[in-house]
Short mmCIF file of C-alpha atoms and ligand atoms in Angstrom, two decimals:
data_model
loop_
_atom_site.label_atom_id
_atom_site.label_comp_id
_atom_site.label_asym_id
_atom_site.label_seq_id
_atom_site.Cartn_x
_atom_site.Cartn_y
_atom_site.Cartn_z
CA MET A 28 -28.39 -3.64 -20.27
CA GLN A 29 -26.93 -0.95 -18.05
CA ILE A 30 -23.19 -1.31 -17.47
CA LYS A 31 -22.22 -0.94 -13.82
CA ALA A 32 -18.85 -0.68 -12.06
CA PRO A 33 -17.43 -4.19 -11.52
CA ARG A 34 -18.29 -5.90 -8.21
CA GLY A 35 -16.01 -4.72 -5.41
CA THR A 36 -15.16 -1.42 -7.13
CA TYR A 37 -16.80 1.98 -6.79
CA ASP A 38 -16.61 5.56 -8.00
CA ILE A 39 -15.35 8.39 -5.86
CA LEU A 40 -17.68 11.20 -6.93
CA PRO A 41 -16.72 14.88 -6.63
CA ASP A 42 -18.79 15.37 -3.44
CA ASP A 43 -16.57 12.76 -1.78
CA SER A 44 -13.20 13.38 -3.40
CA GLY A 45 -12.45 16.24 -0.96
CA LYS A 46 -12.25 13.64 1.84
CA TRP A 47 -9.75 11.62 -0.15
CA GLN A 48 -7.62 14.66 -0.94
CA PHE A 49 -7.66 15.62 2.73
CA ILE A 50 -6.52 12.25 4.02
CA GLU A 51 -3.92 11.75 1.30
CA LYS A 52 -2.47 15.17 2.11
CA ILE A 53 -2.17 14.39 5.83
CA MET A 54 -0.52 11.04 5.11
CA LYS A 55 2.00 12.48 2.67
CA GLU A 56 2.85 15.45 4.90
CA THR A 57 3.39 13.18 7.90
CA ALA A 58 5.61 10.75 5.96
CA GLU A 59 7.61 13.69 4.55
CA ALA A 60 8.19 14.93 8.11
CA TYR A 61 9.73 11.53 8.88
CA ALA A 62 12.04 11.98 5.85
CA PHE A 63 10.24 9.53 3.51
CA ARG A 64 10.04 10.38 -0.21
CA GLU A 65 7.43 9.38 -2.74
CA VAL A 66 7.90 6.49 -5.17
CA ARG A 67 5.44 5.57 -7.94
CA THR A 68 5.56 2.07 -9.40
CA PRO A 69 3.40 0.45 -12.12
CA LEU A 70 -0.09 -0.84 -11.32
CA PHE A 71 0.83 -4.21 -12.84
CA GLU A 72 3.94 -6.35 -12.54
CA HIS A 73 5.15 -9.75 -13.69
CA THR A 74 3.10 -12.36 -11.82
CA GLU A 75 6.27 -14.07 -10.63
CA LEU A 76 7.15 -11.05 -8.49
CA PHE A 77 4.15 -11.60 -6.23
CA GLU A 78 4.46 -15.39 -6.30
CA ARG A 79 8.04 -15.11 -5.07
CA GLY A 80 7.55 -12.04 -2.90
CA VAL A 81 4.18 -12.44 -1.19
CA GLY A 82 4.33 -16.27 -1.14
CA GLU A 83 2.50 -18.96 -3.10
CA THR A 84 0.68 -20.41 -0.08
CA THR A 85 -0.85 -17.07 0.94
CA ASP A 86 -4.52 -16.36 0.23
CA ILE A 87 -3.46 -13.29 -1.74
CA VAL A 88 -1.43 -15.30 -4.26
CA SER A 89 -3.42 -18.53 -4.28
CA LYS A 90 -6.91 -17.03 -4.50
CA GLU A 91 -7.00 -13.28 -4.84
CA MET A 92 -4.80 -12.08 -7.68
CA TYR A 93 -6.03 -10.45 -10.86
CA THR A 94 -3.73 -12.29 -13.26
CA PHE A 95 -3.92 -12.12 -17.05
CA ASN A 96 -1.81 -12.77 -20.10
CA ASP A 97 -0.95 -9.77 -22.24
CA ARG A 98 -0.96 -9.94 -26.02
CA ALA A 99 2.55 -11.37 -26.02
CA ALA A 100 1.46 -14.12 -23.59
CA ARG A 101 3.34 -12.70 -20.59
CA SER A 102 1.66 -13.37 -17.27
CA LEU A 103 0.97 -10.07 -15.54
CA THR A 104 -0.83 -9.28 -12.28
CA LEU A 105 -2.55 -6.14 -11.01
CA ARG A 106 -0.61 -5.33 -7.84
CA PRO A 107 -2.32 -6.75 -4.73
CA GLU A 108 0.02 -4.72 -2.49
CA GLY A 109 2.94 -2.31 -2.78
CA THR A 110 5.90 -3.86 -0.96
CA ALA A 111 6.96 -6.36 -3.64
CA SER A 112 6.90 -3.60 -6.31
CA CYS A 113 9.13 -1.37 -4.16
CA VAL A 114 11.57 -4.23 -3.68
CA ARG A 115 11.59 -4.94 -7.42
CA SER A 116 12.26 -1.27 -8.13
CA LEU A 117 15.06 -1.05 -5.55
CA ILE A 118 16.79 -4.06 -7.13
CA GLU A 119 16.19 -2.95 -10.72
CA HIS A 120 17.77 0.48 -10.08
CA ARG A 121 20.53 -0.98 -7.86
CA LEU A 122 19.70 1.54 -5.17
CA TYR A 123 21.05 -0.78 -2.48
CA GLY A 124 24.54 0.57 -3.32
CA GLY A 125 23.64 4.18 -2.43
CA LEU A 126 22.83 6.22 0.67
CA MET A 127 21.13 4.35 3.52
CA PRO A 128 18.50 4.01 4.71
CA ILE A 129 16.21 4.39 1.72
CA LYS A 130 12.82 5.66 2.87
CA TRP A 131 9.89 5.57 0.45
CA TYR A 132 6.15 6.12 0.58
CA TYR A 133 3.43 5.42 -1.96
CA CYS A 134 -0.29 5.86 -2.29
CA GLY A 135 -2.65 4.29 -4.78
CA PRO A 136 -5.02 1.51 -5.79
CA MET A 137 -4.37 -2.18 -5.08
CA PHE A 138 -6.38 -5.13 -6.40
CA ARG A 139 -7.49 -8.31 -4.65
CA TYR A 140 -10.22 -10.73 -5.70
CA ASP A 141 -11.65 -10.82 -2.20
CA ARG A 142 -15.31 -11.27 -1.11
CA PRO A 143 -16.62 -7.68 -1.03
CA GLN A 144 -18.22 -6.36 2.16
CA ALA A 145 -18.05 -3.15 4.22
CA GLY A 146 -14.37 -2.19 4.35
CA ARG A 147 -13.34 -4.86 1.84
CA TYR A 148 -13.16 -4.16 -1.88
CA ARG A 149 -11.58 -5.61 -4.99
CA GLN A 150 -9.99 -2.31 -5.89
CA PHE A 151 -8.96 -0.50 -2.72
CA HIS A 152 -6.39 2.13 -1.80
CA GLN A 153 -3.33 1.90 0.36
CA PHE A 154 -0.89 4.40 1.72
CA GLY A 155 2.35 2.60 2.49
CA VAL A 156 5.93 3.25 3.51
CA GLU A 157 9.03 1.08 3.11
CA ALA A 158 12.48 1.65 4.64
CA PHE A 159 15.43 -0.33 3.32
CA GLY A 160 19.01 -0.89 4.42
CA SER A 161 18.86 -0.90 8.22
CA ASN A 162 18.05 -3.59 10.76
CA ASN A 163 18.05 -1.09 13.63
CA PRO A 164 15.07 -1.92 15.91
CA TYR A 165 14.52 1.80 16.51
CA LEU A 166 13.65 2.06 12.82
CA ASP A 167 10.92 -0.53 13.46
CA ALA A 168 9.68 1.68 16.28
CA GLU A 169 9.85 4.78 14.03
CA ILE A 170 7.75 3.07 11.36
CA ILE A 171 5.09 2.10 13.90
CA ILE A 172 5.12 5.59 15.44
CA LEU A 173 4.70 7.15 11.97
CA MET A 174 1.68 4.95 11.30
CA LEU A 175 0.10 5.94 14.61
CA GLU A 176 0.89 9.61 14.09
CA ILE A 177 -1.00 9.52 10.79
CA LEU A 178 -3.98 8.06 12.63
CA SER A 179 -3.86 10.70 15.31
CA ARG A 180 -3.50 13.55 12.76
CA LEU A 181 -6.67 12.15 11.17
CA GLY A 182 -8.39 12.41 14.55
CA LEU A 183 -8.37 8.62 15.08
CA ASN A 184 -7.15 8.02 18.61
CA GLU A 185 -9.16 4.94 19.58
CA TYR A 186 -7.06 2.13 18.16
CA GLU A 187 -5.34 -1.06 19.27
CA LEU A 188 -1.79 -1.78 18.23
CA HIS A 189 -1.05 -5.52 18.01
CA LEU A 190 2.60 -6.51 17.99
CA ASN A 191 4.51 -9.76 17.59
CA SER A 192 7.86 -11.09 16.45
CA VAL A 193 7.72 -13.89 13.89
CA GLY A 194 11.47 -14.47 14.28
CA CYS A 195 14.03 -15.17 11.57
CA PRO A 196 14.00 -18.19 9.21
CA GLU A 197 16.18 -20.08 11.70
CA CYS A 198 13.92 -19.77 14.72
CA ARG A 199 10.83 -20.13 12.54
CA LYS A 200 12.08 -23.51 11.27
CA GLU A 201 12.12 -24.84 14.82
CA TYR A 202 8.76 -23.25 15.63
CA ARG A 203 7.21 -24.73 12.49
CA GLN A 204 8.18 -28.24 13.59
CA LYS A 205 6.76 -27.61 17.07
CA LEU A 206 3.47 -26.38 15.59
CA ILE A 207 3.14 -29.29 13.15
CA ALA A 208 3.79 -31.77 15.97
CA PHE A 209 1.22 -29.97 18.16
CA MET A 210 -1.49 -29.97 15.47
CA GLU A 211 -0.90 -33.47 14.15
CA PRO A 212 -3.31 -35.28 16.55
CA PHE A 213 -6.30 -33.05 15.63
CA LYS A 214 -5.49 -31.98 12.09
CA LYS A 215 -8.85 -33.43 10.94
CA GLN A 216 -10.70 -30.92 13.16
CA LEU A 217 -9.19 -27.99 11.25
CA CYS A 218 -11.11 -26.24 8.46
CA LYS A 219 -10.51 -27.44 4.90
CA ASP A 220 -8.05 -24.65 4.09
CA CYS A 221 -6.08 -25.23 7.27
CA GLN A 222 -5.78 -28.98 6.64
CA LEU A 223 -3.60 -27.92 3.70
CA ARG A 224 -2.01 -24.93 5.43
CA TYR A 225 -0.99 -27.03 8.39
CA ILE A 226 1.71 -28.75 6.33
CA LEU A 227 2.57 -26.00 3.83
CA ASN A 228 2.60 -23.09 6.25
CA PRO A 229 1.42 -24.04 9.76
CA LEU A 230 1.80 -20.46 11.10
CA ARG A 231 -1.07 -19.46 8.86
CA VAL A 232 -3.43 -21.70 10.88
CA LEU A 233 -2.96 -19.32 13.84
CA ASP A 234 -4.33 -16.52 11.71
CA CYS A 235 -7.40 -18.44 10.47
CA LYS A 236 -10.69 -16.70 11.18
CA ASN A 237 -12.65 -19.98 11.35
CA GLU A 238 -14.01 -20.78 14.85
CA LEU A 239 -13.27 -24.51 14.32
CA CYS A 240 -9.59 -23.78 14.02
CA HIS A 241 -9.57 -21.36 16.96
CA THR A 242 -11.04 -24.03 19.23
CA ALA A 243 -8.87 -26.82 17.84
CA ILE A 244 -5.57 -25.04 18.43
CA ALA A 245 -6.24 -23.91 22.01
CA GLY A 246 -3.04 -24.17 24.05
CA TYR A 247 -0.81 -23.92 20.94
CA PRO A 248 2.93 -23.31 21.44
CA VAL A 249 3.79 -19.60 21.10
CA ILE A 250 6.54 -18.26 18.88
CA SER A 251 8.04 -16.05 21.61
CA ASP A 252 9.29 -19.25 23.28
CA SER A 253 11.15 -20.25 20.10
CA LEU A 254 12.89 -16.95 19.29
CA CYS A 255 16.70 -17.10 19.03
CA ASP A 256 18.77 -14.67 21.15
CA ASN A 257 19.14 -12.12 18.33
CA CYS A 258 15.44 -12.08 17.54
CA ARG A 259 14.51 -11.90 21.21
CA GLU A 260 16.88 -8.93 21.66
CA HIS A 261 15.55 -7.20 18.52
CA TYR A 262 11.97 -7.54 19.74
CA ALA A 263 12.91 -6.24 23.21
CA GLN A 264 14.45 -3.13 21.65
CA VAL A 265 11.45 -2.44 19.40
CA LYS A 266 9.25 -2.58 22.49
CA ALA A 267 11.69 -0.31 24.37
CA GLY A 268 11.48 2.22 21.48
CA LEU A 269 7.70 2.21 21.69
CA GLU A 270 7.65 2.40 25.46
CA ALA A 271 10.06 5.38 25.35
CA ASN A 272 7.36 7.13 23.32
CA SER A 273 4.59 6.04 25.70
CA ILE A 274 2.96 3.89 23.03
CA SER A 275 0.86 1.05 24.35
CA PHE A 276 0.55 -2.18 22.43
CA ILE A 277 -0.84 -5.67 22.82
CA HIS A 278 1.64 -8.51 22.40
CA ASP A 279 -0.30 -10.85 20.09
CA ASP A 280 1.11 -14.38 19.69
CA LYS A 281 -1.34 -15.14 16.91
CA LEU A 282 -0.32 -12.24 14.72
CA VAL A 283 1.49 -13.77 11.75
CA ARG A 284 0.09 -11.51 8.97
CA GLY A 285 -1.29 -12.67 5.63
CA LEU A 286 1.92 -12.30 3.61
CA ASP A 287 4.90 -14.66 3.76
CA TYR A 288 7.72 -12.16 3.65
CA TYR A 289 7.78 -11.09 7.28
CA SER A 290 10.65 -11.69 9.68
CA ASN A 291 10.98 -10.37 13.25
CA THR A 292 8.60 -7.45 13.86
CA ALA A 293 4.99 -7.82 12.72
CA PHE A 294 2.19 -5.40 13.66
CA GLU A 295 -1.39 -4.46 12.93
CA VAL A 296 -3.61 -1.60 13.98
CA HIS A 297 -7.30 -2.24 14.61
CA ILE A 298 -10.06 0.27 15.14
CA PRO A 299 -12.93 -1.43 16.96
CA GLY A 300 -16.36 -0.27 15.85
CA ILE A 301 -15.90 -0.19 12.08
CA GLY A 302 -17.18 -3.74 11.56
CA ALA A 303 -15.56 -7.07 10.80
CA GLN A 304 -12.76 -5.50 8.75
CA SER A 305 -11.24 -3.65 11.69
CA ALA A 306 -7.57 -3.83 10.59
CA VAL A 307 -6.89 -0.35 9.24
CA GLY A 308 -3.22 -1.05 8.69
CA GLY A 309 -0.42 -3.51 9.15
CA GLY A 310 3.18 -4.18 8.35
CA GLY A 311 6.47 -5.50 9.58
CA ARG A 312 10.06 -6.32 8.83
CA TYR A 313 10.97 -8.38 5.77
CA ASN A 314 14.72 -8.92 5.90
CA GLY A 315 14.70 -11.84 3.44
CA LEU A 316 12.52 -10.33 0.71
CA VAL A 317 15.10 -8.40 -1.31
CA LYS A 318 17.20 -11.56 -1.61
CA GLU A 319 14.13 -13.66 -2.43
CA CYS A 320 13.38 -11.30 -5.31
CA GLY A 321 16.89 -11.59 -6.78
CA GLY A 322 18.76 -8.80 -4.94
CA PRO A 323 21.41 -8.84 -2.23
CA ASP A 324 20.83 -9.65 1.44
CA PHE A 325 19.22 -6.35 2.36
CA PRO A 326 16.83 -5.59 5.22
CA GLY A 327 13.51 -3.81 4.91
CA ILE A 328 10.49 -2.78 6.97
CA GLY A 329 7.23 -1.01 6.23
CA PHE A 330 3.47 -0.75 6.67
CA ALA A 331 0.36 0.00 4.66
CA LEU A 332 -2.84 1.70 5.75
CA GLY A 333 -6.17 1.03 3.99
CA LEU A 334 -7.80 4.32 3.00
CA GLU A 335 -11.34 2.94 2.76
CA ARG A 336 -11.16 1.64 6.32
CA LEU A 337 -9.71 4.92 7.61
CA LEU A 338 -12.58 6.77 5.97
CA LEU A 339 -15.10 4.40 7.56
CA ALA A 340 -13.55 5.17 10.95
CA MET A 341 -13.51 8.91 10.25
CA ASP A 342 -17.12 8.90 9.05
CA ALA A 343 -18.04 7.27 12.34
CA LEU A 344 -16.48 10.26 14.13
CA ASN A 345 -18.57 12.72 12.08
CA ASP A 346 -15.44 14.75 11.64
CA LYS A 347 -16.00 18.35 10.50
CA GLN A 348 -12.60 18.26 8.75
CA LEU A 349 -14.16 15.90 6.24
CA GLU A 350 -16.90 18.27 5.11
CA ASN A 351 -16.42 19.47 1.60
CA ASP A 352 -15.36 23.09 1.58
CA TYR A 353 -16.49 24.13 -1.85
CA SER A 354 -16.88 27.82 -2.47
CA CYS A 355 -16.59 29.97 -5.55
CA VAL A 356 -17.24 33.31 -7.17
CA PHE A 357 -20.06 33.48 -9.71
CA VAL A 358 -19.87 35.91 -12.61
CA LEU A 359 -23.28 36.99 -13.80
CA PRO A 360 -23.85 39.01 -17.00
CA MET A 361 -27.15 40.89 -16.72
CA LYS A 362 -27.77 40.43 -20.43
CA LYS A 363 -26.63 37.91 -23.05
CA ASP A 364 -24.70 40.77 -24.77
CA PHE A 365 -22.35 41.01 -21.80
CA GLU A 366 -21.36 37.34 -21.86
CA ALA A 367 -17.96 38.02 -23.47
CA ASP A 368 -17.15 40.59 -20.74
CA ALA A 369 -18.19 38.10 -18.08
CA PHE A 370 -16.05 35.48 -19.72
CA LYS A 371 -13.02 37.79 -19.63
CA ILE A 372 -13.48 38.49 -15.91
CA LEU A 373 -13.93 34.80 -15.24
CA SER A 374 -10.52 34.06 -16.79
CA HIS A 375 -8.95 36.97 -14.89
CA LEU A 376 -10.19 35.55 -11.57
CA ARG A 377 -9.09 32.01 -12.39
CA ARG A 378 -5.62 33.19 -13.35
CA ALA A 379 -5.43 34.89 -9.93
CA GLY A 380 -6.16 31.48 -8.30
CA ILE A 381 -9.78 32.23 -7.41
CA ARG A 382 -12.27 29.45 -8.14
CA ALA A 383 -14.86 31.05 -10.41
CA GLU A 384 -17.81 29.91 -12.49
CA LYS A 385 -20.50 31.27 -14.84
CA ASP A 386 -23.69 29.93 -16.33
CA TYR A 387 -23.52 27.73 -19.42
CA MET A 388 -27.17 26.65 -19.53
CA GLY A 389 -28.88 29.85 -20.74
CA ARG A 390 -30.52 30.52 -17.35
CA SER A 391 -32.42 33.73 -16.58
CA THR A 392 -30.78 36.20 -14.16
CA LYS A 393 -33.01 34.94 -11.34
CA ALA A 394 -32.23 31.30 -12.12
CA GLN A 395 -28.52 32.11 -12.31
CA LEU A 396 -28.64 33.57 -8.81
CA LYS A 397 -30.40 30.47 -7.50
CA TYR A 398 -27.85 28.26 -9.21
CA ALA A 399 -24.95 30.34 -7.81
CA ASP A 400 -26.34 29.80 -4.33
CA LYS A 401 -26.69 26.05 -4.88
CA ILE A 402 -23.11 25.58 -6.03
CA GLY A 403 -21.76 27.44 -3.00
CA ALA A 404 -20.96 30.85 -4.48
CA ARG A 405 -19.88 33.23 -1.72
CA VAL A 406 -19.62 36.16 -4.06
CA VAL A 407 -21.63 37.07 -7.17
CA LEU A 408 -20.29 39.65 -9.61
CA PHE A 409 -22.92 41.44 -11.69
CA ILE A 410 -21.98 42.85 -15.06
CA GLY A 411 -24.46 45.30 -16.60
CA GLU A 412 -24.47 48.30 -18.91
CA GLU A 413 -23.30 50.80 -16.30
CA GLU A 414 -20.55 48.47 -15.07
CA ILE A 415 -19.13 48.06 -18.55
CA GLN A 416 -19.26 51.74 -19.43
CA GLN A 417 -17.69 52.91 -16.18
CA GLY A 418 -15.22 50.02 -15.62
CA PHE A 419 -16.44 48.65 -12.29
CA LEU A 420 -18.35 45.59 -11.03
CA THR A 421 -21.20 45.13 -8.62
CA LEU A 422 -20.24 42.58 -6.00
CA ARG A 423 -22.78 40.80 -3.81
CA ASN A 424 -21.59 39.09 -0.66
CA MET A 425 -23.94 36.10 -0.57
CA GLU A 426 -23.64 35.71 3.20
CA SER A 427 -24.24 39.25 4.38
CA LYS A 428 -26.29 40.12 1.26
CA GLU A 429 -24.32 43.37 1.20
CA GLN A 430 -23.70 44.85 -2.25
CA LEU A 431 -20.74 47.06 -3.19
CA ARG A 432 -19.14 48.73 -6.17
CA VAL A 433 -15.61 47.46 -6.89
CA GLU A 434 -13.20 49.00 -9.37
CA ASN A 435 -11.75 46.47 -11.80
CA ASN A 436 -8.20 46.87 -10.49
CA GLU A 437 -9.36 46.22 -6.89
CA LEU A 438 -11.37 43.12 -7.76
CA VAL A 439 -8.95 40.33 -6.85
CA ASN A 440 -7.96 41.93 -3.51
CA THR A 441 -11.53 42.60 -2.49
CA ILE A 442 -12.64 39.06 -3.29
CA ASN A 443 -9.69 37.50 -1.50
CA ASN A 444 -10.50 39.56 1.60
CA ILE A 445 -14.09 38.36 1.58
CA LEU A 446 -13.21 34.71 0.94
CA HIS A 447 -10.54 34.58 3.62
CA LYS A 448 -12.93 35.90 6.23
CA PHE A 449 -14.86 32.60 6.07
P1 HAM B 530 -2.04 -5.93 4.30
O1 HAM B 530 -2.29 -6.20 5.75
O2 HAM B 530 -2.35 -7.02 3.36
O3 HAM B 530 -0.51 -5.51 4.19
O4 HAM B 530 -2.83 -4.64 3.87
C1 HAM B 530 -2.70 -3.41 4.57
C2 HAM B 530 -4.04 -2.76 4.76
O5 HAM B 530 -4.71 -2.62 3.48
C3 HAM B 530 -5.03 -3.55 5.59
O6 HAM B 530 -4.81 -3.36 6.96
C4 HAM B 530 -6.36 -2.96 5.15
O7 HAM B 530 -6.61 -1.74 5.83
C5 HAM B 530 -6.11 -2.66 3.69
N1 HAM B 530 -6.72 -3.72 2.85
C6 HAM B 530 -6.22 -4.93 2.54
N2 HAM B 530 -7.07 -5.60 1.74
C7 HAM B 530 -8.14 -4.83 1.54
C8 HAM B 530 -9.36 -4.95 0.80
N3 HAM B 530 -9.64 -6.04 0.07
N4 HAM B 530 -10.24 -3.91 0.83
C9 HAM B 530 -9.97 -2.79 1.54
N5 HAM B 530 -8.83 -2.60 2.26
C10 HAM B 530 -7.94 -3.61 2.26
C11 HAM B 530 0.11 -5.21 3.01
O8 HAM B 530 -0.46 -5.03 1.96
C12 HAM B 530 1.62 -5.05 3.17
N6 HAM B 530 2.17 -4.71 1.85
C13 HAM B 530 1.95 -3.96 4.18
C14 HAM B 530 3.41 -3.78 4.35
C15 HAM B 530 4.16 -2.79 3.83
N7 HAM B 530 4.23 -4.60 5.00
C16 HAM B 530 5.46 -4.13 4.90
N8 HAM B 530 5.44 -3.06 4.18
#
């Protein structure tokens, strides 16, 4: 039986990897401009980290984790997201005692046992940032602005920013009671999951995608009415920071996010038109998480963008930036006897940073030329008897079809001039 990639995973083949390199480069450059630095954490962590960090009642922890025992019977989990790992790393290296704020970014695969569909995979990629050590609301605004700037540098300008404040544990306690009391009379009308959620984590019912629950909770009390003075003030300043940068947003009372660690600011960016999975990114503040994971009381805020969903949105734009620019120089010995000379020139070009290739399949001269054309060669270098004896090469510009004689010592310059004209 043929072995295929596991359900919900896929290969990024070379014809597509240029797109990935392009978008990763833009994201990293933008984050660097905002003074974030790269962190790389392991792909798996102790299961307890996510149970404590993300929250046991969340879908991610209760249904979607890839958890396994290693050979020493330790429970490990493939990371479903990056925030908890960053927090673990910050605590482990005691970085909370150093210079503030700490600003990190990361990029890589995450794993969730979710039902695969367009824009939803079991191994997917996130680009995320986390900033620790400051509760300044203008940092919240900076994080949101950075996320939007990445989108706009990728050519994605048609998005909706949803914003909410989920308050601090104090105001949420009061809100929780209000919600439970509100839902009590019609709890039986909620979907099966929400009948459980309604007691364990009633805020999660607001986020449920089931129509039954939407209808049942019409007229629900909103969290903005329960925010304490500090949280209300924090939210007002985040909005002022966004407004000062002319950023429009939709205040969304239902936005509670799918992870338990959020406090105060919560946000999501949607791109309509890419299907049901329209949330390309989301994030928020998580002032209690470092403490929850065993560190000191230390604030944090961040976001993550989903690369697959960004690519879906960019494909829909038919963006020229995404076309693979693959060009090379092809070295063609006119006879088998000249293969060693061709090989030497090939290495010379590669050492000079020029992408170069030769034939390895024993093709005829004619077939080599055809092949060179197919792989995107812009220049072909012919090596024959005369060339070897007199120390020059015959260069064919594949676009103009012009042929010229180039001395060996002029080769790299001449090729660079031709390639840079494109
Ligand atoms: P999240 O909303 O769970 O947040 O994920 C962020 C983004 O990852 C989503 O908006 C989506 O684009 C992408 N994503 C999530 N699940 C999948 C999937 N199964 N397939 C494809 N893409 C997916 C977090 O993960 C938080 N750690 C973000 C954060 C950072 N909050 C604070 N700091």
